[in-house]
């Protein structure tokens, strides 16, 4: 009996302490009440099944997109350099170590300018990647907090536009990393003291920063233009920042898990890489949906609090 009383007092103290922290823009709502609404939305919104459904569509869109990139690179004089940037730098910072092996089966495409594969891969990339983005938007629409929904044709068109924007962002990141690499070579050639020893660290840090910035910009665009509800840029920032931080933590944590605990590659050989990739996509979809749920919680709570205050003033 005494332990229950102590436990109740402890949780009452935590609740009171957290509610002393007022969230800006929510008209005096405490942190505890906000977290309660947020967690209820995650649980009652069935975020796990939603993420599983979206992950399947994104997984189906990944291979056509990679095929398109590997078909497109030989069209440039910088094909070998861009391939190296894509495989060794970009993939290494987007996926855990073992997932990068997926590109080895596509090496034969590089080195031949196959226009048939290029055109087919482009069409498949657009269709399947748009389906993946559309599935993400549909996942947003299934939030526990009731938000407006677009007509499916309009929603698919928005997904197509976002697909094109994301593709351009990815290619831009690829070229920025490539053209920034001479910086490390310049440092090495000049043999700058105290800096030349850190040239790899500098180039790696640049690539990681660009990857994180691209992820942040990508989820911000998804949160802003994906749902029909008109979120302001200020309103999407909490979810975008939260999702980006979770992405960084999950990348590190998942890498440790794969390296020391998971034995997918030993048990399933080449299929292990696919299982790792599917799990990695699933985790990131949960992260993106969680960030959106946070934005939806802020959005709905802010308007509910405004209505409550308005009713109190009228009465």
mmCIF file of C-alpha atoms in Angstrom:
data_model
loop_
_atom_site.group_PDB
_atom_site.id
_atom_site.type_symbol
_atom_site.label_atom_id
_atom_site.label_comp_id
_atom_site.label_asym_id
_atom_site.label_seq_id
_atom_site.Cartn_x
_atom_site.Cartn_y
_atom_site.Cartn_z
ATOM 1 C CA UNK A 1 0.000 0.000 0.000
ATOM 2 C CA UNK A 2 2.813 2.358 0.922
ATOM 3 C CA UNK A 3 4.678 1.559 -2.314
ATOM 4 C CA UNK A 4 1.575 2.394 -4.395
ATOM 5 C CA UNK A 5 1.207 5.688 -2.543
ATOM 6 C CA UNK A 6 4.873 6.497 -3.184
ATOM 7 C CA UNK A 7 4.546 5.549 -6.848
ATOM 8 C CA UNK A 8 1.438 7.698 -7.309
ATOM 9 C CA UNK A 9 3.169 10.631 -5.661
ATOM 10 C CA UNK A 10 6.181 10.164 -7.917
ATOM 11 C CA UNK A 11 4.113 10.205 -11.123
ATOM 12 C CA UNK A 12 2.078 13.128 -9.806
ATOM 13 C CA UNK A 13 5.331 14.996 -9.208
ATOM 14 C CA UNK A 14 6.578 14.175 -12.736
ATOM 15 C CA UNK A 15 3.285 15.296 -14.275
ATOM 16 C CA UNK A 16 3.269 18.543 -12.316
ATOM 17 C CA UNK A 17 6.910 19.257 -13.140
ATOM 18 C CA UNK A 18 6.468 18.630 -16.859
ATOM 19 C CA UNK A 19 3.295 20.701 -17.013
ATOM 20 C CA UNK A 20 5.241 23.646 -15.582
ATOM 21 C CA UNK A 21 7.075 23.627 -18.934
ATOM 22 C CA UNK A 22 4.774 25.556 -21.247
ATOM 23 C CA UNK A 23 4.955 24.934 -24.990
ATOM 24 C CA UNK A 24 5.224 28.159 -27.049
ATOM 25 C CA UNK A 25 2.262 28.775 -29.328
ATOM 26 C CA UNK A 26 -0.079 26.323 -27.558
ATOM 27 C CA UNK A 27 -1.735 28.862 -25.238
ATOM 28 C CA UNK A 28 -0.253 27.595 -21.983
ATOM 29 C CA UNK A 29 -0.433 23.853 -22.646
ATOM 30 C CA UNK A 30 2.067 21.904 -20.537
ATOM 31 C CA UNK A 31 4.671 19.473 -21.843
ATOM 32 C CA UNK A 32 3.084 16.485 -20.074
ATOM 33 C CA UNK A 33 -0.329 17.082 -21.668
ATOM 34 C CA UNK A 34 1.290 17.506 -25.083
ATOM 35 C CA UNK A 35 3.275 14.266 -24.716
ATOM 36 C CA UNK A 36 0.113 12.458 -23.619
ATOM 37 C CA UNK A 37 -1.782 13.591 -26.724
ATOM 38 C CA UNK A 38 1.207 12.759 -28.933
ATOM 39 C CA UNK A 39 1.655 9.228 -27.538
ATOM 40 C CA UNK A 40 -2.086 8.549 -27.725
ATOM 41 C CA UNK A 41 -1.956 9.543 -31.387
ATOM 42 C CA UNK A 42 0.916 7.135 -32.055
ATOM 43 C CA UNK A 43 -0.826 4.226 -30.313
ATOM 44 C CA UNK A 44 -4.376 4.791 -31.543
ATOM 45 C CA UNK A 45 -3.150 5.734 -35.014
ATOM 46 C CA UNK A 46 -1.604 2.253 -35.526
ATOM 47 C CA UNK A 47 1.681 3.703 -36.707
ATOM 48 C CA UNK A 48 3.307 0.255 -37.012
ATOM 49 C CA UNK A 49 0.842 -1.217 -39.568
ATOM 50 C CA UNK A 50 0.797 2.097 -41.444
ATOM 51 C CA UNK A 51 4.596 2.078 -41.656
ATOM 52 C CA UNK A 52 4.587 -1.543 -42.857
ATOM 53 C CA UNK A 53 2.200 -0.729 -45.713
ATOM 54 C CA UNK A 54 4.182 2.348 -46.757
ATOM 55 C CA UNK A 55 7.507 0.481 -46.505
ATOM 56 C CA UNK A 56 6.386 -2.068 -49.075
ATOM 57 C CA UNK A 57 5.647 0.645 -51.649
ATOM 58 C CA UNK A 58 8.944 2.410 -50.942
ATOM 59 C CA UNK A 59 10.868 -0.858 -51.170
ATOM 60 C CA UNK A 60 9.281 -1.541 -54.570
ATOM 61 C CA UNK A 61 10.288 1.951 -55.721
ATOM 62 C CA UNK A 62 13.935 1.675 -54.655
ATOM 63 C CA UNK A 63 15.263 -0.769 -57.250
ATOM 64 C CA UNK A 64 13.827 1.012 -60.334
ATOM 65 C CA UNK A 65 15.271 4.255 -58.975
ATOM 66 C CA UNK A 66 18.737 2.719 -58.513
ATOM 67 C CA UNK A 67 18.547 1.100 -61.971
ATOM 68 C CA UNK A 68 17.690 4.470 -63.474
ATOM 69 C CA UNK A 69 20.642 6.147 -61.745
ATOM 70 C CA UNK A 70 23.045 3.396 -62.781
ATOM 71 C CA UNK A 71 21.741 3.647 -66.340
ATOM 72 C CA UNK A 72 22.014 7.418 -66.387
ATOM 73 C CA UNK A 73 25.549 7.744 -65.035
ATOM 74 C CA UNK A 74 27.301 6.277 -68.137
ATOM 75 C CA UNK A 75 25.792 9.106 -70.193
ATOM 76 C CA UNK A 76 28.209 11.514 -68.490
ATOM 77 C CA UNK A 77 31.955 11.805 -68.871
ATOM 78 C CA UNK A 78 32.198 11.703 -65.081
ATOM 79 C CA UNK A 79 30.488 8.300 -64.932
ATOM 80 C CA UNK A 80 33.211 6.501 -62.981
ATOM 81 C CA UNK A 81 33.638 9.342 -60.497
ATOM 82 C CA UNK A 82 29.905 9.744 -59.934
ATOM 83 C CA UNK A 83 29.537 5.992 -59.518
ATOM 84 C CA UNK A 84 32.231 6.040 -56.853
ATOM 85 C CA UNK A 85 30.566 8.947 -55.057
ATOM 86 C CA UNK A 86 27.208 7.181 -55.206
ATOM 87 C CA UNK A 87 28.476 3.827 -53.943
ATOM 88 C CA UNK A 88 31.200 4.796 -51.480
ATOM 89 C CA UNK A 89 29.922 8.082 -50.129
ATOM 90 C CA UNK A 90 26.155 8.434 -50.533
ATOM 91 C CA UNK A 91 25.077 4.830 -49.952
ATOM 92 C CA UNK A 92 27.490 4.492 -47.053
ATOM 93 C CA UNK A 93 25.721 7.367 -45.286
ATOM 94 C CA UNK A 94 22.141 6.490 -46.190
ATOM 95 C CA UNK A 95 22.201 2.751 -45.510
ATOM 96 C CA UNK A 96 24.032 0.615 -42.972
ATOM 97 C CA UNK A 97 27.220 -1.110 -44.114
ATOM 98 C CA UNK A 98 25.786 -4.388 -45.394
ATOM 99 C CA UNK A 99 23.029 -2.697 -47.425
ATOM 100 C CA UNK A 100 25.521 -1.118 -49.827
ATOM 101 C CA UNK A 101 26.128 -4.571 -51.367
ATOM 102 C CA UNK A 102 22.894 -4.143 -53.309
ATOM 103 C CA UNK A 103 24.673 -2.089 -55.943
ATOM 104 C CA UNK A 104 27.121 -4.821 -56.926
ATOM 105 C CA UNK A 105 24.526 -6.648 -59.008
ATOM 106 C CA UNK A 106 24.001 -3.493 -61.069
ATOM 107 C CA UNK A 107 27.637 -2.866 -62.006
ATOM 108 C CA UNK A 108 27.196 -4.458 -65.423
ATOM 109 C CA UNK A 109 24.811 -1.674 -66.401
ATOM 110 C CA UNK A 110 27.558 0.923 -66.013
ATOM 111 C CA UNK A 111 29.934 0.967 -68.923
ATOM 112 C CA UNK A 112 27.280 0.559 -71.592
ATOM 113 C CA UNK A 113 24.930 3.273 -72.681
ATOM 114 C CA UNK A 114 21.763 1.202 -72.850
ATOM 115 C CA UNK A 115 19.021 3.599 -73.913
ATOM 116 C CA UNK A 116 16.352 0.907 -73.662
ATOM 117 C CA UNK A 117 17.192 0.236 -70.031
ATOM 118 C CA UNK A 118 17.484 3.975 -69.443
ATOM 119 C CA UNK A 119 14.021 4.775 -70.807
ATOM 120 C CA UNK A 120 12.394 1.756 -69.173
ATOM 121 C CA UNK A 121 14.157 2.426 -65.890
ATOM 122 C CA UNK A 122 13.098 6.072 -66.020
ATOM 123 C CA UNK A 123 9.430 5.201 -66.496
ATOM 124 C CA UNK A 124 9.525 2.525 -63.804
ATOM 125 C CA UNK A 125 11.374 4.899 -61.503
ATOM 126 C CA UNK A 126 8.762 7.622 -61.921
ATOM 127 C CA UNK A 127 5.825 5.229 -61.490
ATOM 128 C CA UNK A 128 7.126 3.213 -58.559
ATOM 129 C CA UNK A 129 8.750 6.132 -56.736
ATOM 130 C CA UNK A 130 5.564 8.176 -57.131
ATOM 131 C CA UNK A 131 3.640 5.232 -55.707
ATOM 132 C CA UNK A 132 6.014 5.219 -52.739
ATOM 133 C CA UNK A 133 5.604 8.952 -52.085
ATOM 134 C CA UNK A 134 1.846 8.608 -52.568
ATOM 135 C CA UNK A 135 1.810 5.812 -49.990
ATOM 136 C CA UNK A 136 3.650 8.094 -47.546
ATOM 137 C CA UNK A 137 1.049 10.829 -48.050
ATOM 138 C CA UNK A 138 -1.712 8.253 -47.534
ATOM 139 C CA UNK A 139 0.067 7.277 -44.324
ATOM 140 C CA UNK A 140 -0.125 10.924 -43.241
ATOM 141 C CA UNK A 141 -3.859 10.954 -43.985
ATOM 142 C CA UNK A 142 -4.440 7.985 -41.653
ATOM 143 C CA UNK A 143 -3.272 9.974 -38.638
ATOM 144 C CA UNK A 144 -5.306 9.626 -35.446
ATOM 145 C CA UNK A 145 -5.807 13.380 -35.525
ATOM 146 C CA UNK A 146 -8.478 14.002 -38.142
ATOM 147 C CA UNK A 147 -7.071 16.098 -40.992
ATOM 148 C CA UNK A 148 -8.379 16.984 -44.427
ATOM 149 C CA UNK A 149 -7.690 14.649 -47.350
ATOM 150 C CA UNK A 150 -7.183 15.359 -51.055
ATOM 151 C CA UNK A 151 -8.894 13.614 -53.951
ATOM 152 C CA UNK A 152 -6.723 10.646 -54.943
ATOM 153 C CA UNK A 153 -5.925 12.083 -58.408
ATOM 154 C CA UNK A 154 -4.784 15.407 -56.962
ATOM 155 C CA UNK A 155 -2.812 13.557 -54.291
ATOM 156 C CA UNK A 156 -1.048 11.410 -56.908
ATOM 157 C CA UNK A 157 -0.158 14.541 -58.886
ATOM 158 C CA UNK A 158 1.365 16.105 -55.750
ATOM 159 C CA UNK A 159 3.309 12.869 -55.191
ATOM 160 C CA UNK A 160 4.615 13.052 -58.780
ATOM 161 C CA UNK A 161 5.818 16.633 -58.294
ATOM 162 C CA UNK A 162 7.526 15.691 -55.026
ATOM 163 C CA UNK A 163 9.155 12.694 -56.730
ATOM 164 C CA UNK A 164 10.706 14.956 -59.363
ATOM 165 C CA UNK A 165 11.887 17.408 -56.689
ATOM 166 C CA UNK A 166 13.437 14.623 -54.590
ATOM 167 C CA UNK A 167 15.206 13.182 -57.641
ATOM 168 C CA UNK A 168 16.691 16.588 -58.467
ATOM 169 C CA UNK A 169 17.751 17.037 -54.837
ATOM 170 C CA UNK A 170 19.478 13.655 -54.866
ATOM 171 C CA UNK A 171 21.339 14.389 -58.098
ATOM 172 C CA UNK A 172 22.315 17.842 -56.807
ATOM 173 C CA UNK A 173 23.706 16.268 -53.630
ATOM 174 C CA UNK A 174 25.689 13.814 -55.764
ATOM 175 C CA UNK A 175 27.309 16.600 -57.777
ATOM 176 C CA UNK A 176 27.995 18.773 -54.725
ATOM 177 C CA UNK A 177 29.831 15.906 -53.042
ATOM 178 C CA UNK A 178 31.802 15.220 -56.221
ATOM 179 C CA UNK A 179 32.855 18.823 -56.805
ATOM 180 C CA UNK A 180 33.690 19.258 -53.110
ATOM 181 C CA UNK A 181 36.085 16.295 -53.145
ATOM 182 C CA UNK A 182 38.936 18.322 -54.770
ATOM 183 C CA UNK A 183 39.105 20.236 -51.485
ATOM 184 C CA UNK A 184 40.586 17.220 -49.701
ATOM 185 C CA UNK A 185 42.950 16.577 -52.620
ATOM 186 C CA UNK A 186 44.054 20.231 -52.556
ATOM 187 C CA UNK A 187 44.781 19.955 -48.840
ATOM 188 C CA UNK A 188 46.818 16.793 -49.386
ATOM 189 C CA UNK A 189 48.774 18.246 -52.332
ATOM 190 C CA UNK A 190 49.593 21.427 -50.428
ATOM 191 C CA UNK A 191 50.465 19.312 -47.399
ATOM 192 C CA UNK A 192 48.824 21.747 -45.057
ATOM 193 C CA UNK A 193 49.997 20.998 -41.559
ATOM 194 C CA UNK A 194 47.372 20.036 -38.977
ATOM 195 C CA UNK A 195 44.756 19.811 -41.756
ATOM 196 C CA UNK A 196 46.044 17.209 -44.217
ATOM 197 C CA UNK A 197 45.669 14.486 -41.584
ATOM 198 C CA UNK A 198 41.978 15.308 -41.355
ATOM 199 C CA UNK A 199 41.180 15.584 -45.084
ATOM 200 C CA UNK A 200 39.193 12.328 -45.124
ATOM 201 C CA UNK A 201 37.349 13.418 -42.009
ATOM 202 C CA UNK A 202 36.498 16.761 -43.608
ATOM 203 C CA UNK A 203 35.191 15.213 -46.843
ATOM 204 C CA UNK A 204 33.293 12.545 -44.895
ATOM 205 C CA UNK A 205 31.809 15.166 -42.611
ATOM 206 C CA UNK A 206 30.716 17.196 -45.629
ATOM 207 C CA UNK A 207 28.996 14.167 -47.167
ATOM 208 C CA UNK A 208 27.274 13.329 -43.881
ATOM 209 C CA UNK A 209 26.147 16.930 -43.426
ATOM 210 C CA UNK A 210 24.727 17.034 -46.955
ATOM 211 C CA UNK A 211 22.920 13.728 -46.389
ATOM 212 C CA UNK A 212 21.358 14.991 -43.157
ATOM 213 C CA UNK A 213 20.454 18.327 -44.775
ATOM 214 C CA UNK A 214 18.856 16.516 -47.723
ATOM 215 C CA UNK A 215 16.841 14.310 -45.359
ATOM 216 C CA UNK A 216 15.694 17.366 -43.387
ATOM 217 C CA UNK A 217 14.718 19.238 -46.539
ATOM 218 C CA UNK A 218 12.969 16.157 -47.943
ATOM 219 C CA UNK A 219 10.790 15.512 -44.884
ATOM 220 C CA UNK A 220 10.062 19.247 -44.610
ATOM 221 C CA UNK A 221 8.710 19.247 -48.165
ATOM 222 C CA UNK A 222 6.693 16.103 -47.412
ATOM 223 C CA UNK A 223 5.175 17.617 -44.274
ATOM 224 C CA UNK A 224 4.467 20.930 -45.992
ATOM 225 C CA UNK A 225 2.988 19.823 -49.321
ATOM 226 C CA UNK A 226 2.003 16.179 -48.733
ATOM 227 C CA UNK A 227 -1.172 16.596 -46.652
ATOM 228 C CA UNK A 228 -4.055 18.805 -47.707
ATOM 229 C CA UNK A 229 -3.985 20.604 -44.362
ATOM 230 C CA UNK A 230 -2.129 23.878 -44.753
ATOM 231 C CA UNK A 231 0.826 23.688 -42.388
ATOM 232 C CA UNK A 232 3.009 26.771 -42.205
ATOM 233 C CA UNK A 233 6.787 26.348 -42.406
ATOM 234 C CA UNK A 234 6.954 27.189 -38.707
ATOM 235 C CA UNK A 235 4.458 24.412 -37.928
ATOM 236 C CA UNK A 236 6.414 21.710 -39.780
ATOM 237 C CA UNK A 237 9.735 22.486 -38.082
ATOM 238 C CA UNK A 238 9.136 20.487 -34.850
ATOM 239 C CA UNK A 239 8.374 17.279 -36.743
ATOM 240 C CA UNK A 240 11.141 17.807 -39.305
ATOM 241 C CA UNK A 241 13.780 18.445 -36.626
ATOM 242 C CA UNK A 242 12.525 15.534 -34.516
ATOM 243 C CA UNK A 243 12.536 13.155 -37.505
ATOM 244 C CA UNK A 244 16.043 14.249 -38.523
ATOM 245 C CA UNK A 245 17.393 13.642 -35.016
ATOM 246 C CA UNK A 246 15.744 10.209 -34.962
ATOM 247 C CA UNK A 247 17.266 9.487 -38.389
ATOM 248 C CA UNK A 248 20.762 10.244 -37.084
ATOM 249 C CA UNK A 249 20.239 8.141 -33.943
ATOM 250 C CA UNK A 250 18.670 5.255 -35.849
ATOM 251 C CA UNK A 251 21.509 5.195 -38.374
ATOM 252 C CA UNK A 252 24.056 4.825 -35.605
ATOM 253 C CA UNK A 253 21.946 2.404 -33.560
ATOM 254 C CA UNK A 254 20.954 0.251 -36.520
ATOM 255 C CA UNK A 255 24.562 0.061 -37.670
ATOM 256 C CA UNK A 256 25.609 -1.193 -34.219
ATOM 257 C CA UNK A 257 22.749 -3.704 -34.217
ATOM 258 C CA UNK A 258 23.666 -5.092 -37.643
ATOM 259 C CA UNK A 259 27.365 -5.273 -36.801
ATOM 260 C CA UNK A 260 27.182 -6.938 -33.399
ATOM 261 C CA UNK A 261 23.790 -8.587 -32.966
ATOM 262 C CA UNK A 262 22.035 -9.380 -36.256
ATOM 263 C CA UNK A 263 23.247 -12.349 -38.292
ATOM 264 C CA UNK A 264 21.040 -11.915 -41.359
ATOM 265 C CA UNK A 265 23.899 -12.319 -43.798
ATOM 266 C CA UNK A 266 25.123 -15.514 -42.108
ATOM 267 C CA UNK A 267 21.661 -17.074 -41.986
ATOM 268 C CA UNK A 268 20.259 -15.951 -45.336
ATOM 269 C CA UNK A 269 23.370 -15.196 -47.442
ATOM 270 C CA UNK A 270 22.483 -12.656 -50.152
ATOM 271 C CA UNK A 271 18.864 -12.469 -48.977
ATOM 272 C CA UNK A 272 20.170 -11.077 -45.699
ATOM 273 C CA UNK A 273 21.026 -7.799 -47.413
ATOM 274 C CA UNK A 274 17.446 -7.460 -48.659
ATOM 275 C CA UNK A 275 16.071 -8.170 -45.184
ATOM 276 C CA UNK A 276 18.395 -5.546 -43.707
ATOM 277 C CA UNK A 277 17.283 -3.029 -46.320
ATOM 278 C CA UNK A 278 13.580 -3.740 -45.729
ATOM 279 C CA UNK A 279 14.048 -3.307 -41.983
ATOM 280 C CA UNK A 280 15.998 -0.074 -42.534
ATOM 281 C CA UNK A 281 13.231 1.337 -44.760
ATOM 282 C CA UNK A 282 10.598 0.322 -42.197
ATOM 283 C CA UNK A 283 12.463 2.110 -39.392
ATOM 284 C CA UNK A 284 12.798 5.298 -41.445
ATOM 285 C CA UNK A 285 9.127 5.245 -42.442
ATOM 286 C CA UNK A 286 8.208 5.009 -38.747
ATOM 287 C CA UNK A 287 10.505 7.995 -38.134
ATOM 288 C CA UNK A 288 8.871 10.058 -40.897
ATOM 289 C CA UNK A 289 5.344 9.171 -39.738
ATOM 290 C CA UNK A 290 6.287 9.941 -36.126
ATOM 291 C CA UNK A 291 7.547 13.375 -37.140
ATOM 292 C CA UNK A 292 4.280 14.033 -38.950
ATOM 293 C CA UNK A 293 2.277 12.857 -35.925
ATOM 294 C CA UNK A 294 4.154 15.417 -33.835
ATOM 295 C CA UNK A 295 3.228 18.169 -36.292
ATOM 296 C CA UNK A 296 -0.393 16.974 -36.357
ATOM 297 C CA UNK A 297 -0.446 16.988 -32.544
ATOM 298 C CA UNK A 298 0.796 20.592 -32.469
ATOM 299 C CA UNK A 299 -1.647 21.624 -35.208
ATOM 300 C CA UNK A 300 -4.773 20.044 -33.694
ATOM 301 C CA UNK A 301 -3.928 20.958 -30.094
ATOM 302 C CA UNK A 302 -3.241 24.577 -31.019
ATOM 303 C CA UNK A 303 -6.642 24.921 -32.673
ATOM 304 C CA UNK A 304 -8.457 23.104 -29.867
ATOM 305 C CA UNK A 305 -6.862 25.385 -27.288
ATOM 306 C CA UNK A 306 -7.793 28.427 -29.388
ATOM 307 C CA UNK A 307 -11.414 27.242 -29.540
ATOM 308 C CA UNK A 308 -11.479 26.611 -25.774
ATOM 309 C CA UNK A 309 -10.133 30.082 -25.020
ATOM 310 C CA UNK A 310 -12.618 31.624 -27.481
ATOM 311 C CA UNK A 311 -15.522 29.787 -25.810
ATOM 312 C CA UNK A 312 -14.340 30.885 -22.360
ATOM 313 C CA UNK A 313 -14.208 34.515 -23.492
ATOM 314 C CA UNK A 314 -17.710 34.288 -24.968
ATOM 315 C CA UNK A 315 -19.117 32.817 -21.773
#
